[in-house]
Amino acid sequence: MLGDIPPEELGACDAHDHLFLRSPALPGQELDDTEAALAELRAFAALGGRAVAQWTPWGMGPCLDRLPGLSRRSGVHIIAATGMHQAKHYAPDGLERHYGALAGLFVRELTGAPVKAGMIKVAGAFHRLDDHARHVMAAAAEAHHATGAPIGVHLEAGTAALDVLDLLCGTHGVAPHRVILGHLNRFPDDGIHRQAAAAGAFLAFDGPSRAHHGTDWRLLSRLAALADAGHAHQLLLGADTVTPAARSAADGPGMPFLLSGLRPRIERELGSGLATAVFTENPARAFATRWRRP
Ligand SMILES: [Zn+2]
């Protein structure tokens, strides 16, 4: 949000999170408090956190205008998103009217001034891709080809990863290493994870949370299995704090836990090399963009 930086300056990165977010699907749980966002960023920075990617897309209250100030005050690099989530996250009055203009909208947010997004967020449906997802992903691919920006994918409950790669890469020609698949921890299926990794995509796992506690305990073994299969350079981690209650100042564990809880465990059990790859080296490549101007 403060302009492009060389990838090696990104530093320890929370690769999927939210400082601001609102959705009709999460009434009363909006992330809209700037000072609370700053406190979370500062707690993350105090542990060595240097960067965060906010995956909140267009129309869900990403508050792009507030992010540069937060970045300056916290010292944390912030990558923002354009794109579009599932239809249920928007008012039910005709998202379809935007379909024809989506690619242009995404490109404007990726190339605009004074602040611009650095990634395109899209979303699949549960074990499939619905018509909405197909429209949005086609537009995302077009905006990617026009700008070079990476595409981050919300996989619903971690599912439909291979369908997404078929569509984005097979049909729309996006290079697999420009796709970041999110939430695979929520569907810890070894075969799917390995196939998605073998295709060349980045795999972004979430840190622990109450909402996804059922699969949290598999996180370390999933990372280990993928690293053993030769995919250490494709793994990312984010806290994905979606509600105020998920933050460290509330019920947690929040952004800081990535560095206070997960990183030491990964260092201890899987090695410091993998920890450095997951938190620093991989995000620097996943979010690096050689910008094209349409
Ligand atoms: Zn998210």
PDB file of C-alpha atoms and ligand atoms in Angstrom:
ATOM      1  CA  MET A   1       0.000   0.000   0.000  1.00  0.00           C
ATOM      2  CA  LEU A   2       3.016   2.300   0.204  1.00  0.00           C
ATOM      3  CA  GLY A   3       4.319   1.346  -3.226  1.00  0.00           C
ATOM      4  CA  ASP A   4       6.252  -1.581  -4.621  1.00  0.00           C
ATOM      5  CA  ILE A   5       9.217  -2.989  -2.733  1.00  0.00           C
ATOM      6  CA  PRO A   6      11.855  -5.551  -3.772  1.00  0.00           C
ATOM      7  CA  PRO A   7      10.622  -9.045  -2.796  1.00  0.00           C
ATOM      8  CA  GLU A   8      13.589  -9.575  -0.444  1.00  0.00           C
ATOM      9  CA  GLU A   9      12.358  -6.651   1.673  1.00  0.00           C
ATOM     10  CA  LEU A  10       8.968  -8.226   2.382  1.00  0.00           C
ATOM     11  CA  GLY A  11      10.117 -10.106   5.495  1.00  0.00           C
ATOM     12  CA  ALA A  12       8.073 -12.411   7.731  1.00  0.00           C
ATOM     13  CA  CYS A  13       4.613 -12.396   6.185  1.00  0.00           C
ATOM     14  CA  ASP A  14       1.092 -13.303   7.266  1.00  0.00           C
ATOM     15  CA  ALA A  15       0.053 -14.459   3.806  1.00  0.00           C
ATOM     16  CA  HIS A  16      -3.734 -14.398   4.317  1.00  0.00           C
ATOM     17  CA  ASP A  17      -5.474 -12.090   6.728  1.00  0.00           C
ATOM     18  CA  HIS A  18      -8.001  -9.292   7.162  1.00  0.00           C
ATOM     19  CA  LEU A  19      -7.668  -5.918   8.838  1.00  0.00           C
ATOM     20  CA  PHE A  20     -11.065  -4.753   7.569  1.00  0.00           C
ATOM     21  CA  LEU A  21     -14.049  -6.802   6.417  1.00  0.00           C
ATOM     22  CA  ARG A  22     -17.808  -6.712   6.379  1.00  0.00           C
ATOM     23  CA  SER A  23     -20.301  -9.202   4.996  1.00  0.00           C
ATOM     24  CA  PRO A  24     -24.055  -9.780   5.223  1.00  0.00           C
ATOM     25  CA  ALA A  25     -23.069 -13.364   6.094  1.00  0.00           C
ATOM     26  CA  LEU A  26     -21.320 -12.128   9.284  1.00  0.00           C
ATOM     27  CA  PRO A  27     -23.769  -9.613  10.775  1.00  0.00           C
ATOM     28  CA  GLY A  28     -22.466  -7.706  13.780  1.00  0.00           C
ATOM     29  CA  GLN A  29     -18.949  -9.110  13.336  1.00  0.00           C
ATOM     30  CA  GLU A  30     -17.490  -6.411  11.096  1.00  0.00           C
ATOM     31  CA  LEU A  31     -13.800  -5.624  11.149  1.00  0.00           C
ATOM     32  CA  ASP A  32     -13.993  -1.834  10.876  1.00  0.00           C
ATOM     33  CA  ASP A  33     -11.984  -0.488  13.835  1.00  0.00           C
ATOM     34  CA  THR A  34      -8.761   1.139  12.675  1.00  0.00           C
ATOM     35  CA  GLU A  35      -7.171   1.305  16.127  1.00  0.00           C
ATOM     36  CA  ALA A  36      -7.944  -2.385  16.759  1.00  0.00           C
ATOM     37  CA  ALA A  37      -6.358  -3.256  13.419  1.00  0.00           C
ATOM     38  CA  LEU A  38      -3.312  -1.203  14.391  1.00  0.00           C
ATOM     39  CA  ALA A  39      -3.024  -2.995  17.741  1.00  0.00           C
ATOM     40  CA  GLU A  40      -3.086  -6.380  15.999  1.00  0.00           C
ATOM     41  CA  LEU A  41      -0.472  -5.245  13.477  1.00  0.00           C
ATOM     42  CA  ARG A  42       1.769  -3.894  16.253  1.00  0.00           C
ATOM     43  CA  ALA A  43       1.500  -7.147  18.221  1.00  0.00           C
ATOM     44  CA  PHE A  44       2.517  -8.998  15.041  1.00  0.00           C
ATOM     45  CA  ALA A  45       5.348  -6.542  14.367  1.00  0.00           C
ATOM     46  CA  ALA A  46       6.660  -6.897  17.930  1.00  0.00           C
ATOM     47  CA  LEU A  47       7.337 -10.577  17.178  1.00  0.00           C
ATOM     48  CA  GLY A  48       9.176  -9.791  13.946  1.00  0.00           C
ATOM     49  CA  GLY A  49       6.195  -9.664  11.588  1.00  0.00           C
ATOM     50  CA  ARG A  50       6.966  -7.446   8.603  1.00  0.00           C
ATOM     51  CA  ALA A  51       4.121  -7.962   6.107  1.00  0.00           C
ATOM     52  CA  VAL A  52       0.499  -8.985   5.792  1.00  0.00           C
ATOM     53  CA  ALA A  53      -1.700  -9.722   2.794  1.00  0.00           C
ATOM     54  CA  GLN A  54      -5.287  -8.598   3.307  1.00  0.00           C
ATOM     55  CA  TRP A  55      -7.552 -10.838   1.218  1.00  0.00           C
ATOM     56  CA  THR A  56     -10.670  -8.651   1.603  1.00  0.00           C
ATOM     57  CA  PRO A  57     -11.982  -8.031  -1.932  1.00  0.00           C
ATOM     58  CA  TRP A  58     -14.004  -5.267  -3.544  1.00  0.00           C
ATOM     59  CA  GLY A  59     -17.358  -4.583  -1.930  1.00  0.00           C
ATOM     60  CA  MET A  60     -16.562  -6.170   1.441  1.00  0.00           C
ATOM     61  CA  GLY A  61     -15.175  -3.093   3.158  1.00  0.00           C
ATOM     62  CA  PRO A  62     -11.418  -3.476   2.581  1.00  0.00           C
ATOM     63  CA  CYS A  63     -10.951   0.223   3.533  1.00  0.00           C
ATOM     64  CA  LEU A  64      -8.093   0.658   1.076  1.00  0.00           C
ATOM     65  CA  ASP A  65      -7.804   4.328   2.043  1.00  0.00           C
ATOM     66  CA  ARG A  66      -6.955   3.444   5.654  1.00  0.00           C
ATOM     67  CA  LEU A  67      -4.267   0.871   4.853  1.00  0.00           C
ATOM     68  CA  PRO A  68      -1.372   3.210   3.961  1.00  0.00           C
ATOM     69  CA  GLY A  69      -1.690   4.962   7.334  1.00  0.00           C
ATOM     70  CA  LEU A  70      -1.809   1.639   9.161  1.00  0.00           C
ATOM     71  CA  SER A  71       1.270   0.472   7.285  1.00  0.00           C
ATOM     72  CA  ARG A  72       3.177   3.637   8.198  1.00  0.00           C
ATOM     73  CA  ARG A  73       2.147   3.553  11.863  1.00  0.00           C
ATOM     74  CA  SER A  74       2.873  -0.164  12.360  1.00  0.00           C
ATOM     75  CA  GLY A  75       5.900  -0.536  10.094  1.00  0.00           C
ATOM     76  CA  VAL A  76       4.229  -3.568   8.494  1.00  0.00           C
ATOM     77  CA  HIS A  77       3.992  -3.851   4.689  1.00  0.00           C
ATOM     78  CA  ILE A  78       0.382  -4.365   3.605  1.00  0.00           C
ATOM     79  CA  ILE A  79      -0.681  -6.040   0.372  1.00  0.00           C
ATOM     80  CA  ALA A  80      -4.337  -5.368  -0.427  1.00  0.00           C
ATOM     81  CA  ALA A  81      -6.743  -7.256  -2.670  1.00  0.00           C
ATOM     82  CA  THR A  82      -9.269  -6.549  -5.333  1.00  0.00           C
ATOM     83  CA  GLY A  83     -11.516  -9.323  -6.640  1.00  0.00           C
ATOM     84  CA  MET A  84     -14.844 -10.702  -5.541  1.00  0.00           C
ATOM     85  CA  HIS A  85     -15.983 -13.245  -2.950  1.00  0.00           C
ATOM     86  CA  GLN A  86     -18.976 -15.604  -3.084  1.00  0.00           C
ATOM     87  CA  ALA A  87     -22.342 -13.959  -3.836  1.00  0.00           C
ATOM     88  CA  LYS A  88     -23.588 -14.483  -0.260  1.00  0.00           C
ATOM     89  CA  HIS A  89     -21.093 -11.868   0.944  1.00  0.00           C
ATOM     90  CA  TYR A  90     -22.875  -9.078  -0.960  1.00  0.00           C
ATOM     91  CA  ALA A  91     -26.293  -7.437  -0.808  1.00  0.00           C
ATOM     92  CA  PRO A  92     -28.735  -9.617  -2.756  1.00  0.00           C
ATOM     93  CA  ASP A  93     -29.587  -6.987  -5.363  1.00  0.00           C
ATOM     94  CA  GLY A  94     -28.058  -8.053  -8.607  1.00  0.00           C
ATOM     95  CA  LEU A  95     -24.340  -8.731  -8.455  1.00  0.00           C
ATOM     96  CA  GLU A  96     -24.904  -9.975 -11.999  1.00  0.00           C
ATOM     97  CA  ARG A  97     -25.026  -6.405 -13.275  1.00  0.00           C
ATOM     98  CA  HIS A  98     -21.325  -6.139 -12.413  1.00  0.00           C
ATOM     99  CA  TYR A  99     -20.307  -9.314 -14.267  1.00  0.00           C
ATOM    100  CA  GLY A 100     -19.653  -7.640 -17.616  1.00  0.00           C
ATOM    101  CA  ALA A 101     -17.396  -5.009 -16.045  1.00  0.00           C
ATOM    102  CA  LEU A 102     -15.533  -7.098 -13.457  1.00  0.00           C
ATOM    103  CA  ALA A 103     -12.194  -7.387 -15.230  1.00  0.00           C
ATOM    104  CA  GLY A 104     -12.064  -3.621 -15.719  1.00  0.00           C
ATOM    105  CA  LEU A 105     -12.976  -3.039 -12.087  1.00  0.00           C
ATOM    106  CA  PHE A 106     -10.195  -5.369 -10.922  1.00  0.00           C
ATOM    107  CA  VAL A 107      -7.649  -3.768 -13.244  1.00  0.00           C
ATOM    108  CA  ARG A 108      -8.552  -0.288 -11.976  1.00  0.00           C
ATOM    109  CA  GLU A 109      -8.027  -1.375  -8.373  1.00  0.00           C
ATOM    110  CA  LEU A 110      -4.709  -3.034  -9.292  1.00  0.00           C
ATOM    111  CA  THR A 111      -3.314  -0.093 -11.209  1.00  0.00           C
ATOM    112  CA  GLY A 112      -5.083   2.890  -9.651  1.00  0.00           C
ATOM    113  CA  ALA A 113      -3.676   5.787  -7.670  1.00  0.00           C
ATOM    114  CA  PRO A 114      -2.870   6.764  -5.018  1.00  0.00           C
ATOM    115  CA  VAL A 115      -3.228   3.261  -3.547  1.00  0.00           C
ATOM    116  CA  LYS A 116      -3.494   0.009  -5.411  1.00  0.00           C
ATOM    117  CA  ALA A 117      -4.230  -3.610  -4.678  1.00  0.00           C
ATOM    118  CA  GLY A 118      -1.539  -6.251  -5.129  1.00  0.00           C
ATOM    119  CA  MET A 119      -3.611  -9.375  -5.649  1.00  0.00           C
ATOM    120  CA  ILE A 120      -6.960 -10.606  -6.948  1.00  0.00           C
ATOM    121  CA  LYS A 121      -9.172 -12.560  -4.535  1.00  0.00           C
ATOM    122  CA  VAL A 122     -11.743 -15.036  -5.874  1.00  0.00           C
ATOM    123  CA  ALA A 123     -13.754 -17.860  -4.304  1.00  0.00           C
ATOM    124  CA  GLY A 124     -14.986 -21.325  -5.174  1.00  0.00           C
ATOM    125  CA  ALA A 125     -18.112 -23.075  -3.939  1.00  0.00           C
ATOM    126  CA  PHE A 126     -18.397 -26.224  -1.817  1.00  0.00           C
ATOM    127  CA  HIS A 127     -16.847 -29.124  -3.783  1.00  0.00           C
ATOM    128  CA  ARG A 128     -17.646 -27.338  -7.067  1.00  0.00           C
ATOM    129  CA  LEU A 129     -17.591 -24.076  -8.942  1.00  0.00           C
ATOM    130  CA  ASP A 130     -20.962 -22.360  -9.398  1.00  0.00           C
ATOM    131  CA  ASP A 131     -21.847 -19.872 -12.139  1.00  0.00           C
ATOM    132  CA  HIS A 132     -20.855 -16.921  -9.949  1.00  0.00           C
ATOM    133  CA  ALA A 133     -17.409 -18.400  -9.305  1.00  0.00           C
ATOM    134  CA  ARG A 134     -16.915 -19.039 -13.033  1.00  0.00           C
ATOM    135  CA  HIS A 135     -17.815 -15.453 -13.927  1.00  0.00           C
ATOM    136  CA  VAL A 136     -15.519 -14.007 -11.288  1.00  0.00           C
ATOM    137  CA  MET A 137     -12.615 -16.336 -12.101  1.00  0.00           C
ATOM    138  CA  ALA A 138     -12.835 -15.545 -15.812  1.00  0.00           C
ATOM    139  CA  ALA A 139     -12.629 -11.836 -14.974  1.00  0.00           C
ATOM    140  CA  ALA A 140      -9.814 -12.448 -12.490  1.00  0.00           C
ATOM    141  CA  ALA A 141      -7.822 -14.314 -15.137  1.00  0.00           C
ATOM    142  CA  GLU A 142      -8.358 -11.435 -17.572  1.00  0.00           C
ATOM    143  CA  ALA A 143      -7.196  -8.909 -14.967  1.00  0.00           C
ATOM    144  CA  HIS A 144      -4.212 -11.137 -14.154  1.00  0.00           C
ATOM    145  CA  HIS A 145      -3.168 -11.293 -17.798  1.00  0.00           C
ATOM    146  CA  ALA A 146      -3.524  -7.505 -18.056  1.00  0.00           C
ATOM    147  CA  THR A 147      -1.536  -6.655 -14.912  1.00  0.00           C
ATOM    148  CA  GLY A 148       0.485  -9.674 -13.731  1.00  0.00           C
ATOM    149  CA  ALA A 149      -1.152  -9.702 -10.267  1.00  0.00           C
ATOM    150  CA  PRO A 150      -1.398 -13.060  -8.474  1.00  0.00           C
ATOM    151  CA  ILE A 151      -4.796 -14.638  -7.806  1.00  0.00           C
ATOM    152  CA  GLY A 152      -5.699 -15.772  -4.262  1.00  0.00           C
ATOM    153  CA  VAL A 153      -8.506 -18.307  -3.992  1.00  0.00           C
ATOM    154  CA  HIS A 154     -10.891 -18.865  -1.089  1.00  0.00           C
ATOM    155  CA  LEU A 155     -11.609 -22.595  -1.318  1.00  0.00           C
ATOM    156  CA  GLU A 156     -14.912 -23.207   0.441  1.00  0.00           C
ATOM    157  CA  ALA A 157     -14.109 -25.531   3.351  1.00  0.00           C
ATOM    158  CA  GLY A 158     -10.864 -26.217   1.486  1.00  0.00           C
ATOM    159  CA  THR A 159     -12.626 -28.009  -1.397  1.00  0.00           C
ATOM    160  CA  ALA A 160     -12.605 -27.839  -5.203  1.00  0.00           C
ATOM    161  CA  ALA A 161      -8.898 -27.001  -5.439  1.00  0.00           C
ATOM    162  CA  LEU A 162      -8.366 -29.028  -8.609  1.00  0.00           C
ATOM    163  CA  ASP A 163     -11.514 -27.595 -10.237  1.00  0.00           C
ATOM    164  CA  VAL A 164     -10.128 -24.116  -9.596  1.00  0.00           C
ATOM    165  CA  LEU A 165      -6.782 -24.988 -11.178  1.00  0.00           C
ATOM    166  CA  ASP A 166      -8.564 -26.567 -14.162  1.00  0.00           C
ATOM    167  CA  LEU A 167     -10.545 -23.384 -14.713  1.00  0.00           C
ATOM    168  CA  LEU A 168      -7.923 -20.717 -13.989  1.00  0.00           C
ATOM    169  CA  CYS A 169      -4.937 -22.494 -15.507  1.00  0.00           C
ATOM    170  CA  GLY A 170      -6.474 -24.995 -17.937  1.00  0.00           C
ATOM    171  CA  THR A 171      -9.234 -22.848 -19.406  1.00  0.00           C
ATOM    172  CA  HIS A 172      -7.976 -19.320 -18.790  1.00  0.00           C
ATOM    173  CA  GLY A 173      -4.223 -19.775 -19.157  1.00  0.00           C
ATOM    174  CA  VAL A 174      -3.047 -18.496 -15.766  1.00  0.00           C
ATOM    175  CA  ALA A 175       0.364 -19.918 -14.839  1.00  0.00           C
ATOM    176  CA  PRO A 176      -0.132 -22.218 -11.808  1.00  0.00           C
ATOM    177  CA  HIS A 177       2.586 -20.473  -9.760  1.00  0.00           C
ATOM    178  CA  ARG A 178       0.511 -17.264  -9.938  1.00  0.00           C
ATOM    179  CA  VAL A 179      -2.374 -18.988  -8.110  1.00  0.00           C
ATOM    180  CA  ILE A 180      -2.513 -19.112  -4.291  1.00  0.00           C
ATOM    181  CA  LEU A 181      -4.982 -21.705  -3.020  1.00  0.00           C
ATOM    182  CA  GLY A 182      -6.375 -20.743   0.392  1.00  0.00           C
ATOM    183  CA  HIS A 183      -7.876 -22.785   3.244  1.00  0.00           C
ATOM    184  CA  LEU A 184      -6.597 -26.231   2.199  1.00  0.00           C
ATOM    185  CA  ASN A 185      -6.138 -26.989   5.906  1.00  0.00           C
ATOM    186  CA  ARG A 186      -9.918 -27.156   6.167  1.00  0.00           C
ATOM    187  CA  PHE A 187      -9.935 -30.204   3.859  1.00  0.00           C
ATOM    188  CA  PRO A 188      -6.798 -32.156   4.742  1.00  0.00           C
ATOM    189  CA  ASP A 189      -6.960 -34.621   1.857  1.00  0.00           C
ATOM    190  CA  ASP A 190      -3.434 -35.756   1.062  1.00  0.00           C
ATOM    191  CA  GLY A 191      -4.106 -36.693  -2.550  1.00  0.00           C
ATOM    192  CA  ILE A 192      -5.722 -33.364  -3.394  1.00  0.00           C
ATOM    193  CA  HIS A 193      -2.978 -31.386  -1.661  1.00  0.00           C
ATOM    194  CA  ARG A 194      -0.264 -33.258  -3.513  1.00  0.00           C
ATOM    195  CA  GLN A 195      -1.958 -32.857  -6.888  1.00  0.00           C
ATOM    196  CA  ALA A 196      -2.499 -29.138  -6.359  1.00  0.00           C
ATOM    197  CA  ALA A 197       1.141 -28.764  -5.318  1.00  0.00           C
ATOM    198  CA  ALA A 198       2.378 -30.885  -8.240  1.00  0.00           C
ATOM    199  CA  ALA A 199       0.435 -28.595 -10.582  1.00  0.00           C
ATOM    200  CA  GLY A 200       2.633 -25.751  -9.308  1.00  0.00           C
ATOM    201  CA  ALA A 201       0.246 -23.597  -7.246  1.00  0.00           C
ATOM    202  CA  PHE A 202       1.069 -21.998  -3.904  1.00  0.00           C
ATOM    203  CA  LEU A 203      -0.814 -23.585  -1.007  1.00  0.00           C
ATOM    204  CA  ALA A 204      -1.842 -21.147   1.726  1.00  0.00           C
ATOM    205  CA  PHE A 205      -2.764 -22.790   5.010  1.00  0.00           C
ATOM    206  CA  ASP A 206      -4.506 -20.999   7.870  1.00  0.00           C
ATOM    207  CA  GLY A 207      -3.314 -20.834  11.443  1.00  0.00           C
ATOM    208  CA  PRO A 208      -5.562 -22.242  14.163  1.00  0.00           C
ATOM    209  CA  SER A 209      -8.985 -20.749  14.846  1.00  0.00           C
ATOM    210  CA  ARG A 210     -12.181 -21.629  16.671  1.00  0.00           C
ATOM    211  CA  ALA A 211     -14.062 -21.792  13.377  1.00  0.00           C
ATOM    212  CA  HIS A 212     -11.738 -24.449  11.940  1.00  0.00           C
ATOM    213  CA  HIS A 213     -10.538 -26.128  15.081  1.00  0.00           C
ATOM    214  CA  GLY A 214     -11.703 -29.504  13.753  1.00  0.00           C
ATOM    215  CA  THR A 215      -8.791 -29.673  11.292  1.00  0.00           C
ATOM    216  CA  ASP A 216      -6.243 -27.453  13.088  1.00  0.00           C
ATOM    217  CA  TRP A 217      -4.450 -30.451  14.586  1.00  0.00           C
ATOM    218  CA  ARG A 218      -3.531 -31.715  11.129  1.00  0.00           C
ATOM    219  CA  LEU A 219      -1.660 -28.559  10.103  1.00  0.00           C
ATOM    220  CA  LEU A 220       1.871 -29.640  11.049  1.00  0.00           C
ATOM    221  CA  SER A 221       1.513 -33.079   9.494  1.00  0.00           C
ATOM    222  CA  ARG A 222       0.112 -31.551   6.287  1.00  0.00           C
ATOM    223  CA  LEU A 223       3.055 -29.152   6.038  1.00  0.00           C
ATOM    224  CA  ALA A 224       5.459 -32.005   6.751  1.00  0.00           C
ATOM    225  CA  ALA A 225       3.928 -34.265   4.104  1.00  0.00           C
ATOM    226  CA  LEU A 226       4.037 -31.561   1.437  1.00  0.00           C
ATOM    227  CA  ALA A 227       7.596 -30.592   2.343  1.00  0.00           C
ATOM    228  CA  ASP A 228       8.648 -34.246   2.187  1.00  0.00           C
ATOM    229  CA  ALA A 229       7.055 -34.475  -1.258  1.00  0.00           C
ATOM    230  CA  GLY A 230       9.273 -31.617  -2.468  1.00  0.00           C
ATOM    231  CA  HIS A 231       6.829 -28.720  -2.138  1.00  0.00           C
ATOM    232  CA  ALA A 232       8.398 -26.737   0.727  1.00  0.00           C
ATOM    233  CA  HIS A 233       8.840 -23.743  -1.604  1.00  0.00           C
ATOM    234  CA  GLN A 234       5.076 -23.529  -2.261  1.00  0.00           C
ATOM    235  CA  LEU A 235       3.728 -23.381   1.316  1.00  0.00           C
ATOM    236  CA  LEU A 236       2.299 -20.239   2.919  1.00  0.00           C
ATOM    237  CA  LEU A 237       0.657 -19.505   6.256  1.00  0.00           C
ATOM    238  CA  GLY A 238      -1.836 -16.856   7.316  1.00  0.00           C
ATOM    239  CA  ALA A 239      -3.899 -16.234  10.428  1.00  0.00           C
ATOM    240  CA  ASP A 240      -7.089 -15.374   8.475  1.00  0.00           C
ATOM    241  CA  THR A 241      -8.684 -13.437  11.339  1.00  0.00           C
ATOM    242  CA  VAL A 242     -12.145 -12.702   9.952  1.00  0.00           C
ATOM    243  CA  THR A 243     -13.955 -11.352  13.030  1.00  0.00           C
ATOM    244  CA  PRO A 244     -13.004  -9.161  16.016  1.00  0.00           C
ATOM    245  CA  ALA A 245     -13.298 -12.192  18.303  1.00  0.00           C
ATOM    246  CA  ALA A 246     -10.514 -13.949  16.382  1.00  0.00           C
ATOM    247  CA  ARG A 247      -7.951 -11.273  17.218  1.00  0.00           C
ATOM    248  CA  SER A 248      -5.251 -11.630  19.827  1.00  0.00           C
ATOM    249  CA  ALA A 249      -6.793  -8.917  22.002  1.00  0.00           C
ATOM    250  CA  ALA A 250     -10.025 -10.965  22.174  1.00  0.00           C
ATOM    251  CA  ASP A 251     -10.507 -14.727  21.997  1.00  0.00           C
ATOM    252  CA  GLY A 252      -7.571 -15.207  19.620  1.00  0.00           C
ATOM    253  CA  PRO A 253      -5.178 -16.571  18.783  1.00  0.00           C
ATOM    254  CA  GLY A 254      -4.922 -13.901  16.051  1.00  0.00           C
ATOM    255  CA  MET A 255      -2.065 -12.716  13.866  1.00  0.00           C
ATOM    256  CA  PRO A 256       0.727 -12.804  16.506  1.00  0.00           C
ATOM    257  CA  PHE A 257       0.245 -16.535  17.084  1.00  0.00           C
ATOM    258  CA  LEU A 258       1.708 -17.226  13.648  1.00  0.00           C
ATOM    259  CA  LEU A 259       5.072 -16.096  15.001  1.00  0.00           C
ATOM    260  CA  SER A 260       4.701 -16.816  18.731  1.00  0.00           C
ATOM    261  CA  GLY A 261       3.077 -20.258  18.410  1.00  0.00           C
ATOM    262  CA  LEU A 262       3.368 -21.733  14.945  1.00  0.00           C
ATOM    263  CA  ARG A 263       6.823 -20.613  13.868  1.00  0.00           C
ATOM    264  CA  PRO A 264       8.597 -22.115  16.912  1.00  0.00           C
ATOM    265  CA  ARG A 265       6.757 -25.403  16.411  1.00  0.00           C
ATOM    266  CA  ILE A 266       7.633 -25.520  12.719  1.00  0.00           C
ATOM    267  CA  GLU A 267      11.262 -24.699  13.539  1.00  0.00           C
ATOM    268  CA  ARG A 268      11.389 -27.386  16.207  1.00  0.00           C
ATOM    269  CA  GLU A 269       9.533 -30.154  14.412  1.00  0.00           C
ATOM    270  CA  LEU A 270      10.123 -29.452  10.727  1.00  0.00           C
ATOM    271  CA  GLY A 271      13.301 -27.374  10.765  1.00  0.00           C
ATOM    272  CA  SER A 272      14.229 -23.713  10.630  1.00  0.00           C
ATOM    273  CA  GLY A 273      14.721 -23.921   6.871  1.00  0.00           C
ATOM    274  CA  LEU A 274      11.065 -24.749   6.357  1.00  0.00           C
ATOM    275  CA  ALA A 275      10.001 -21.995   8.757  1.00  0.00           C
ATOM    276  CA  THR A 276      12.022 -19.447   6.799  1.00  0.00           C
ATOM    277  CA  ALA A 277      10.561 -20.735   3.544  1.00  0.00           C
ATOM    278  CA  VAL A 278       6.965 -20.602   4.786  1.00  0.00           C
ATOM    279  CA  PHE A 279       7.089 -17.218   6.493  1.00  0.00           C
ATOM    280  CA  THR A 280       9.604 -15.273   4.408  1.00  0.00           C
ATOM    281  CA  GLU A 281      10.922 -16.790   1.181  1.00  0.00           C
ATOM    282  CA  ASN A 282       7.672 -18.180  -0.220  1.00  0.00           C
ATOM    283  CA  PRO A 283       5.500 -15.077   0.291  1.00  0.00           C
ATOM    284  CA  ALA A 284       8.237 -12.990  -1.346  1.00  0.00           C
ATOM    285  CA  ARG A 285       7.801 -15.099  -4.495  1.00  0.00           C
ATOM    286  CA  ALA A 286       4.041 -15.669  -4.271  1.00  0.00           C
ATOM    287  CA  PHE A 287       3.228 -11.944  -4.140  1.00  0.00           C
ATOM    288  CA  ALA A 288       6.055 -10.699  -6.381  1.00  0.00           C
ATOM    289  CA  THR A 289       4.624  -9.107  -9.483  1.00  0.00           C
ATOM    290  CA  ARG A 290       6.313  -7.733 -12.559  1.00  0.00           C
ATOM    291  CA  TRP A 291       3.552  -5.199 -13.208  1.00  0.00           C
ATOM    292  CA  ARG A 292       2.115  -4.872 -16.649  1.00  0.00           C
ATOM    293  CA  ARG A 293       0.180  -1.717 -17.510  1.00  0.00           C
ATOM    294  CA  PRO A 294      -2.877  -2.461 -19.601  1.00  0.00           C
TER     295      PRO A 294
HETATM  296 ZN    ZN B   1      -9.758 -14.850   4.452  1.00  0.00          ZN
END
